[in-house]
Structures are given as C-alpha cells and as structure tokens.
Amino acid sequence: MTAAEQRPPLPPFTAESAAQKVRLAEDGWNSRDPDRVVLAYTPDTVWRNRAEFPVGRDQARALLQRKWARELDYRLIKELWAFAGNRIAVRFAYEWHDDSGHWFRSYGNENWEFDADGLMARRFASINDMPILASERKFHWPLGRRPDDHPGLSDLGL
C-alpha cells in the first residue's frame, strides 16, 4: 500500500494516537458522506452494526446510505474508552430525528481492529436508541464536524 492509501495514525496506538484516531472517525461520520467514510475501512472490512453484518466497503456504504436517509440531522460524539496494539474501544452517542420529527439519542460502544496501514478491518457496534424531546438535545453545532470547543461525552454527563 502506498503512503497515500494509509490512514494515519497507524498502529500500534498510543493514548495520543488512539484519541486522534477516534476524533478522525467521529469527523468522518459527522460528514454523513458514505463514500468518504468507507475509505477508512479495508476493502474486505467486517462489521456488526445492530442486527446487520455487512462485509466489504460496498455493503458498509449501503448500510450508511440507509442510515443517514433515516437518521436526519445526525450529530455524533465518540470518546476513547481503551486501546491496545491495533485495537481501539470507543463509546459514543449521537442525536438524530426521524422523518416525523421525533428525536432520539443513540448510545453505543464499538470495538475496532486496524490493519498495519491504519484501515479499520473489523468494527463491532452495539447501539441503543432512546427517544428524547427536542428540548433535551445536547448536540447543537451546525451539521458537520463537531467544533473543538464543544463538550465531549464525559463533559456532557453522557
């Protein structure tokens, strides 16, 4: 693989590089661009996402397209939980609404495994949705990347 195809930071991860990798993943997902997001994964990536088990970038892209067609005004925060070698564990929360205007906060945990080039080879996600009122929302930045000065999950008590 060429340096242009690598996705730094590369394993083995340090506390700093693992936190950077988590923020880069958060930024990618907050773009809500399936074509951009899947480039962070190996061509044969294996996922578990709720009750779906996509394999490969094409199936992951299709899942993301369905996801963001259904989960409107999506805003995500990820936080590093643990890391070792080429693996990272994160916890996350995101807010979104459906096409009827009902708001939700989805909570979850992910386990990630990376190849030597920094591409995610395996992603296992467990996610729960909680209905919330619009007045209970905590993620209010403009769509896209979370501003650096916006509180993270721990700061928000999540």
PDB file of N, CA and C in Angstrom, residues 41-102:
ATOM      1  N   TYR A  41     -11.943   2.182   5.852  1.00  0.00           N
ATOM      2  CA  TYR A  41     -12.075   0.753   6.135  1.00  0.00           C
ATOM      3  C   TYR A  41     -11.377  -0.069   5.061  1.00  0.00           C
ATOM      4  N   THR A  42     -10.931  -1.267   5.422  1.00  0.00           N
ATOM      5  CA  THR A  42     -10.319  -2.157   4.436  1.00  0.00           C
ATOM      6  C   THR A  42     -11.373  -2.557   3.400  1.00  0.00           C
ATOM      7  N   PRO A  43     -10.948  -2.905   2.189  1.00  0.00           N
ATOM      8  CA  PRO A  43     -11.920  -3.338   1.175  1.00  0.00           C
ATOM      9  C   PRO A  43     -12.768  -4.527   1.623  1.00  0.00           C
ATOM     10  N   ASP A  44     -12.215  -5.376   2.502  1.00  0.00           N
ATOM     11  CA  ASP A  44     -12.954  -6.557   2.980  1.00  0.00           C
ATOM     12  C   ASP A  44     -13.390  -6.407   4.441  1.00  0.00           C
ATOM     13  N   THR A  45     -13.590  -5.178   4.884  1.00  0.00           N
ATOM     14  CA  THR A  45     -13.975  -4.901   6.265  1.00  0.00           C
ATOM     15  C   THR A  45     -15.168  -5.746   6.697  1.00  0.00           C
ATOM     16  N   VAL A  46     -15.184  -6.095   7.974  1.00  0.00           N
ATOM     17  CA  VAL A  46     -16.276  -6.885   8.562  1.00  0.00           C
ATOM     18  C   VAL A  46     -16.887  -6.049   9.676  1.00  0.00           C
ATOM     19  N   TRP A  47     -18.207  -5.880   9.621  1.00  0.00           N
ATOM     20  CA  TRP A  47     -18.919  -5.088  10.624  1.00  0.00           C
ATOM     21  C   TRP A  47     -20.002  -5.912  11.295  1.00  0.00           C
ATOM     22  N   ARG A  48     -20.314  -5.509  12.506  1.00  0.00           N
ATOM     23  CA  ARG A  48     -21.589  -5.849  13.146  1.00  0.00           C
ATOM     24  C   ARG A  48     -22.159  -4.508  13.564  1.00  0.00           C
ATOM     25  N   ASN A  49     -23.298  -4.162  13.018  1.00  0.00           N
ATOM     26  CA  ASN A  49     -23.942  -2.883  13.318  1.00  0.00           C
ATOM     27  C   ASN A  49     -25.406  -3.189  13.618  1.00  0.00           C
ATOM     28  N   ARG A  50     -25.755  -3.146  14.892  1.00  0.00           N
ATOM     29  CA  ARG A  50     -27.093  -3.550  15.320  1.00  0.00           C
ATOM     30  C   ARG A  50     -27.316  -4.991  14.864  1.00  0.00           C
ATOM     31  N   ALA A  51     -28.317  -5.235  14.023  1.00  0.00           N
ATOM     32  CA  ALA A  51     -28.608  -6.595  13.554  1.00  0.00           C
ATOM     33  C   ALA A  51     -28.117  -6.818  12.127  1.00  0.00           C
ATOM     34  N   GLU A  52     -27.255  -5.934  11.624  1.00  0.00           N
ATOM     35  CA  GLU A  52     -26.710  -6.083  10.276  1.00  0.00           C
ATOM     36  C   GLU A  52     -25.247  -6.484  10.356  1.00  0.00           C
ATOM     37  N   PHE A  53     -24.820  -7.265   9.374  1.00  0.00           N
ATOM     38  CA  PHE A  53     -23.463  -7.796   9.357  1.00  0.00           C
ATOM     39  C   PHE A  53     -22.818  -7.579   7.985  1.00  0.00           C
ATOM     40  N   PRO A  54     -22.607  -6.312   7.601  1.00  0.00           N
ATOM     41  CA  PRO A  54     -22.029  -6.066   6.277  1.00  0.00           C
ATOM     42  C   PRO A  54     -20.579  -6.527   6.198  1.00  0.00           C
ATOM     43  N   VAL A  55     -20.203  -6.964   5.010  1.00  0.00           N
ATOM     44  CA  VAL A  55     -18.826  -7.353   4.718  1.00  0.00           C
ATOM     45  C   VAL A  55     -18.403  -6.580   3.475  1.00  0.00           C
ATOM     46  N   GLY A  56     -17.300  -5.874   3.580  1.00  0.00           N
ATOM     47  CA  GLY A  56     -16.770  -5.122   2.456  1.00  0.00           C
ATOM     48  C   GLY A  56     -17.319  -3.706   2.389  1.00  0.00           C
ATOM     49  N   ARG A  57     -16.580  -2.880   1.672  1.00  0.00           N
ATOM     50  CA  ARG A  57     -16.936  -1.465   1.573  1.00  0.00           C
ATOM     51  C   ARG A  57     -18.298  -1.231   0.926  1.00  0.00           C
ATOM     52  N   ASP A  58     -18.640  -2.025  -0.083  1.00  0.00           N
ATOM     53  CA  ASP A  58     -19.922  -1.798  -0.760  1.00  0.00           C
ATOM     54  C   ASP A  58     -21.097  -2.015   0.183  1.00  0.00           C
ATOM     55  N   GLN A  59     -21.057  -3.081   0.978  1.00  0.00           N
ATOM     56  CA  GLN A  59     -22.141  -3.332   1.932  1.00  0.00           C
ATOM     57  C   GLN A  59     -22.133  -2.301   3.053  1.00  0.00           C
ATOM     58  N   ALA A  60     -20.943  -1.880   3.497  1.00  0.00           N
ATOM     59  CA  ALA A  60     -20.861  -0.837   4.523  1.00  0.00           C
ATOM     60  C   ALA A  60     -21.430   0.472   3.979  1.00  0.00           C
ATOM     61  N   ARG A  61     -21.102   0.816   2.738  1.00  0.00           N
ATOM     62  CA  ARG A  61     -21.623   2.036   2.113  1.00  0.00           C
ATOM     63  C   ARG A  61     -23.150   1.980   2.052  1.00  0.00           C
ATOM     64  N   ALA A  62     -23.702   0.857   1.653  1.00  0.00           N
ATOM     65  CA  ALA A  62     -25.161   0.712   1.562  1.00  0.00           C
ATOM     66  C   ALA A  62     -25.809   0.885   2.935  1.00  0.00           C
ATOM     67  N   LEU A  63     -25.203   0.323   3.973  1.00  0.00           N
ATOM     68  CA  LEU A  63     -25.725   0.493   5.332  1.00  0.00           C
ATOM     69  C   LEU A  63     -25.725   1.979   5.702  1.00  0.00           C
ATOM     70  N   LEU A  64     -24.628   2.672   5.429  1.00  0.00           N
ATOM     71  CA  LEU A  64     -24.527   4.086   5.778  1.00  0.00           C
ATOM     72  C   LEU A  64     -25.529   4.934   4.987  1.00  0.00           C
ATOM     73  N   GLN A  65     -25.730   4.600   3.729  1.00  0.00           N
ATOM     74  CA  GLN A  65     -26.717   5.334   2.929  1.00  0.00           C
ATOM     75  C   GLN A  65     -28.108   5.192   3.538  1.00  0.00           C
ATOM     76  N   ARG A  66     -28.477   3.978   3.929  1.00  0.00           N
ATOM     77  CA  ARG A  66     -29.787   3.744   4.571  1.00  0.00           C
ATOM     78  C   ARG A  66     -29.859   4.475   5.907  1.00  0.00           C
ATOM     79  N   LYS A  67     -28.776   4.388   6.658  1.00  0.00           N
ATOM     80  CA  LYS A  67     -28.722   5.011   7.983  1.00  0.00           C
ATOM     81  C   LYS A  67     -29.005   6.501   7.896  1.00  0.00           C
ATOM     82  N   TRP A  68     -28.254   7.210   7.040  1.00  0.00           N
ATOM     83  CA  TRP A  68     -28.382   8.662   7.010  1.00  0.00           C
ATOM     84  C   TRP A  68     -29.595   9.139   6.218  1.00  0.00           C
ATOM     85  N   ALA A  69     -30.248   8.254   5.492  1.00  0.00           N
ATOM     86  CA  ALA A  69     -31.542   8.605   4.888  1.00  0.00           C
ATOM     87  C   ALA A  69     -32.635   8.567   5.955  1.00  0.00           C
ATOM     88  N   ARG A  70     -32.433   7.761   6.990  1.00  0.00           N
ATOM     89  CA  ARG A  70     -33.413   7.576   8.073  1.00  0.00           C
ATOM     90  C   ARG A  70     -33.100   8.445   9.288  1.00  0.00           C
ATOM     91  N   GLU A  71     -31.817   8.589   9.624  1.00  0.00           N
ATOM     92  CA  GLU A  71     -31.383   9.336  10.810  1.00  0.00           C
ATOM     93  C   GLU A  71     -31.001  10.754  10.376  1.00  0.00           C
ATOM     94  N   LEU A  72     -31.968  11.659  10.451  1.00  0.00           N
ATOM     95  CA  LEU A  72     -31.806  13.015   9.926  1.00  0.00           C
ATOM     96  C   LEU A  72     -31.162  13.938  10.952  1.00  0.00           C
ATOM     97  N   ASP A  73     -30.444  14.935  10.463  1.00  0.00           N
ATOM     98  CA  ASP A  73     -29.743  15.910  11.316  1.00  0.00           C
ATOM     99  C   ASP A  73     -28.838  15.225  12.337  1.00  0.00           C
ATOM    100  N   TYR A  74     -28.164  14.186  11.887  1.00  0.00           N
ATOM    101  CA  TYR A  74     -27.272  13.336  12.678  1.00  0.00           C
ATOM    102  C   TYR A  74     -26.068  14.136  13.182  1.00  0.00           C
ATOM    103  N   ARG A  75     -25.822  14.052  14.491  1.00  0.00           N
ATOM    104  CA  ARG A  75     -24.638  14.640  15.121  1.00  0.00           C
ATOM    105  C   ARG A  75     -24.085  13.624  16.122  1.00  0.00           C
ATOM    106  N   LEU A  76     -22.795  13.333  16.026  1.00  0.00           N
ATOM    107  CA  LEU A  76     -22.156  12.243  16.753  1.00  0.00           C
ATOM    108  C   LEU A  76     -20.984  12.749  17.582  1.00  0.00           C
ATOM    109  N   ILE A  77     -20.840  12.162  18.779  1.00  0.00           N
ATOM    110  CA  ILE A  77     -19.629  12.348  19.588  1.00  0.00           C
ATOM    111  C   ILE A  77     -19.109  10.969  19.965  1.00  0.00           C
ATOM    112  N   LYS A  78     -17.815  10.735  19.718  1.00  0.00           N
ATOM    113  CA  LYS A  78     -17.142   9.492  20.110  1.00  0.00           C
ATOM    114  C   LYS A  78     -16.121   9.818  21.190  1.00  0.00           C
ATOM    115  N   GLU A  79     -15.865   8.855  22.061  1.00  0.00           N
ATOM    116  CA  GLU A  79     -14.863   9.030  23.111  1.00  0.00           C
ATOM    117  C   GLU A  79     -14.060   7.745  23.255  1.00  0.00           C
ATOM    118  N   LEU A  80     -12.757   7.896  23.340  1.00  0.00           N
ATOM    119  CA  LEU A  80     -11.871   6.750  23.551  1.00  0.00           C
ATOM    120  C   LEU A  80     -12.185   6.091  24.879  1.00  0.00           C
ATOM    121  N   TRP A  81     -12.312   4.777  24.871  1.00  0.00           N
ATOM    122  CA  TRP A  81     -12.542   4.019  26.090  1.00  0.00           C
ATOM    123  C   TRP A  81     -11.286   3.245  26.480  1.00  0.00           C
ATOM    124  N   ALA A  82     -10.674   2.552  25.507  1.00  0.00           N
ATOM    125  CA  ALA A  82      -9.474   1.757  25.782  1.00  0.00           C
ATOM    126  C   ALA A  82      -8.758   1.481  24.457  1.00  0.00           C
ATOM    127  N   PHE A  83      -7.491   1.093  24.542  1.00  0.00           N
ATOM    128  CA  PHE A  83      -6.732   0.757  23.340  1.00  0.00           C
ATOM    129  C   PHE A  83      -5.603  -0.193  23.717  1.00  0.00           C
ATOM    130  N   ALA A  84      -5.182  -0.986  22.750  1.00  0.00           N
ATOM    131  CA  ALA A  84      -4.016  -1.852  22.901  1.00  0.00           C
ATOM    132  C   ALA A  84      -3.600  -2.310  21.509  1.00  0.00           C
ATOM    133  N   GLY A  85      -2.335  -2.133  21.176  1.00  0.00           N
ATOM    134  CA  GLY A  85      -1.829  -2.600  19.893  1.00  0.00           C
ATOM    135  C   GLY A  85      -2.574  -1.983  18.726  1.00  0.00           C
ATOM    136  N   ASN A  86      -3.296  -2.832  17.984  1.00  0.00           N
ATOM    137  CA  ASN A  86      -4.030  -2.365  16.805  1.00  0.00           C
ATOM    138  C   ASN A  86      -5.542  -2.305  17.056  1.00  0.00           C
ATOM    139  N   ARG A  87      -5.930  -2.277  18.316  1.00  0.00           N
ATOM    140  CA  ARG A  87      -7.359  -2.248  18.658  1.00  0.00           C
ATOM    141  C   ARG A  87      -7.698  -1.019  19.489  1.00  0.00           C
ATOM    142  N   ILE A  88      -8.922  -0.523  19.247  1.00  0.00           N
ATOM    143  CA  ILE A  88      -9.446   0.624  19.989  1.00  0.00           C
ATOM    144  C   ILE A  88     -10.892   0.316  20.359  1.00  0.00           C
ATOM    145  N   ALA A  89     -11.263   0.664  21.585  1.00  0.00           N
ATOM    146  CA  ALA A  89     -12.659   0.580  22.026  1.00  0.00           C
ATOM    147  C   ALA A  89     -13.144   2.004  22.277  1.00  0.00           C
ATOM    148  N   VAL A  90     -14.339   2.308  21.796  1.00  0.00           N
ATOM    149  CA  VAL A  90     -14.919   3.638  21.975  1.00  0.00           C
ATOM    150  C   VAL A  90     -16.329   3.510  22.518  1.00  0.00           C
ATOM    151  N   ARG A  91     -16.775   4.600  23.105  1.00  0.00           N
ATOM    152  CA  ARG A  91     -18.189   4.746  23.415  1.00  0.00           C
ATOM    153  C   ARG A  91     -18.649   5.980  22.672  1.00  0.00           C
ATOM    154  N   PHE A  92     -19.930   6.033  22.369  1.00  0.00           N
ATOM    155  CA  PHE A  92     -20.408   7.148  21.572  1.00  0.00           C
ATOM    156  C   PHE A  92     -21.862   7.438  21.885  1.00  0.00           C
ATOM    157  N   ALA A  93     -22.288   8.611  21.461  1.00  0.00           N
ATOM    158  CA  ALA A  93     -23.701   8.977  21.475  1.00  0.00           C
ATOM    159  C   ALA A  93     -23.926   9.861  20.258  1.00  0.00           C
ATOM    160  N   TYR A  94     -25.096   9.716  19.675  1.00  0.00           N
ATOM    161  CA  TYR A  94     -25.465  10.624  18.597  1.00  0.00           C
ATOM    162  C   TYR A  94     -26.937  10.962  18.698  1.00  0.00           C
ATOM    163  N   GLU A  95     -27.274  12.132  18.181  1.00  0.00           N
ATOM    164  CA  GLU A  95     -28.653  12.604  18.182  1.00  0.00           C
ATOM    165  C   GLU A  95     -29.125  12.741  16.750  1.00  0.00           C
ATOM    166  N   TRP A  96     -30.409  12.461  16.558  1.00  0.00           N
ATOM    167  CA  TRP A  96     -30.995  12.491  15.222  1.00  0.00           C
ATOM    168  C   TRP A  96     -32.506  12.513  15.366  1.00  0.00           C
ATOM    169  N   HIS A  97     -33.179  12.794  14.264  1.00  0.00           N
ATOM    170  CA  HIS A  97     -34.639  12.697  14.268  1.00  0.00           C
ATOM    171  C   HIS A  97     -35.100  11.940  13.037  1.00  0.00           C
ATOM    172  N   ASP A  98     -36.292  11.370  13.144  1.00  0.00           N
ATOM    173  CA  ASP A  98     -36.866  10.658  12.001  1.00  0.00           C
ATOM    174  C   ASP A  98     -37.650  11.633  11.130  1.00  0.00           C
ATOM    175  N   ASP A  99     -38.265  11.108  10.072  1.00  0.00           N
ATOM    176  CA  ASP A  99     -38.977  11.983   9.138  1.00  0.00           C
ATOM    177  C   ASP A  99     -40.288  12.520   9.701  1.00  0.00           C
ATOM    178  N   SER A 100     -40.666  12.058  10.894  1.00  0.00           N
ATOM    179  CA  SER A 100     -41.837  12.601  11.588  1.00  0.00           C
ATOM    180  C   SER A 100     -41.457  13.649  12.629  1.00  0.00           C
ATOM    181  N   GLY A 101     -40.162  13.922  12.759  1.00  0.00           N
ATOM    182  CA  GLY A 101     -39.696  14.935  13.702  1.00  0.00           C
ATOM    183  C   GLY A 101     -39.471  14.429  15.111  1.00  0.00           C
ATOM    184  N   HIS A 102     -39.516  13.107  15.318  1.00  0.00           N
ATOM    185  CA  HIS A 102     -39.248  12.531  16.641  1.00  0.00           C
ATOM    186  C   HIS A 102     -37.738  12.422  16.842  1.00  0.00           C
TER     187      HIS A 102
END
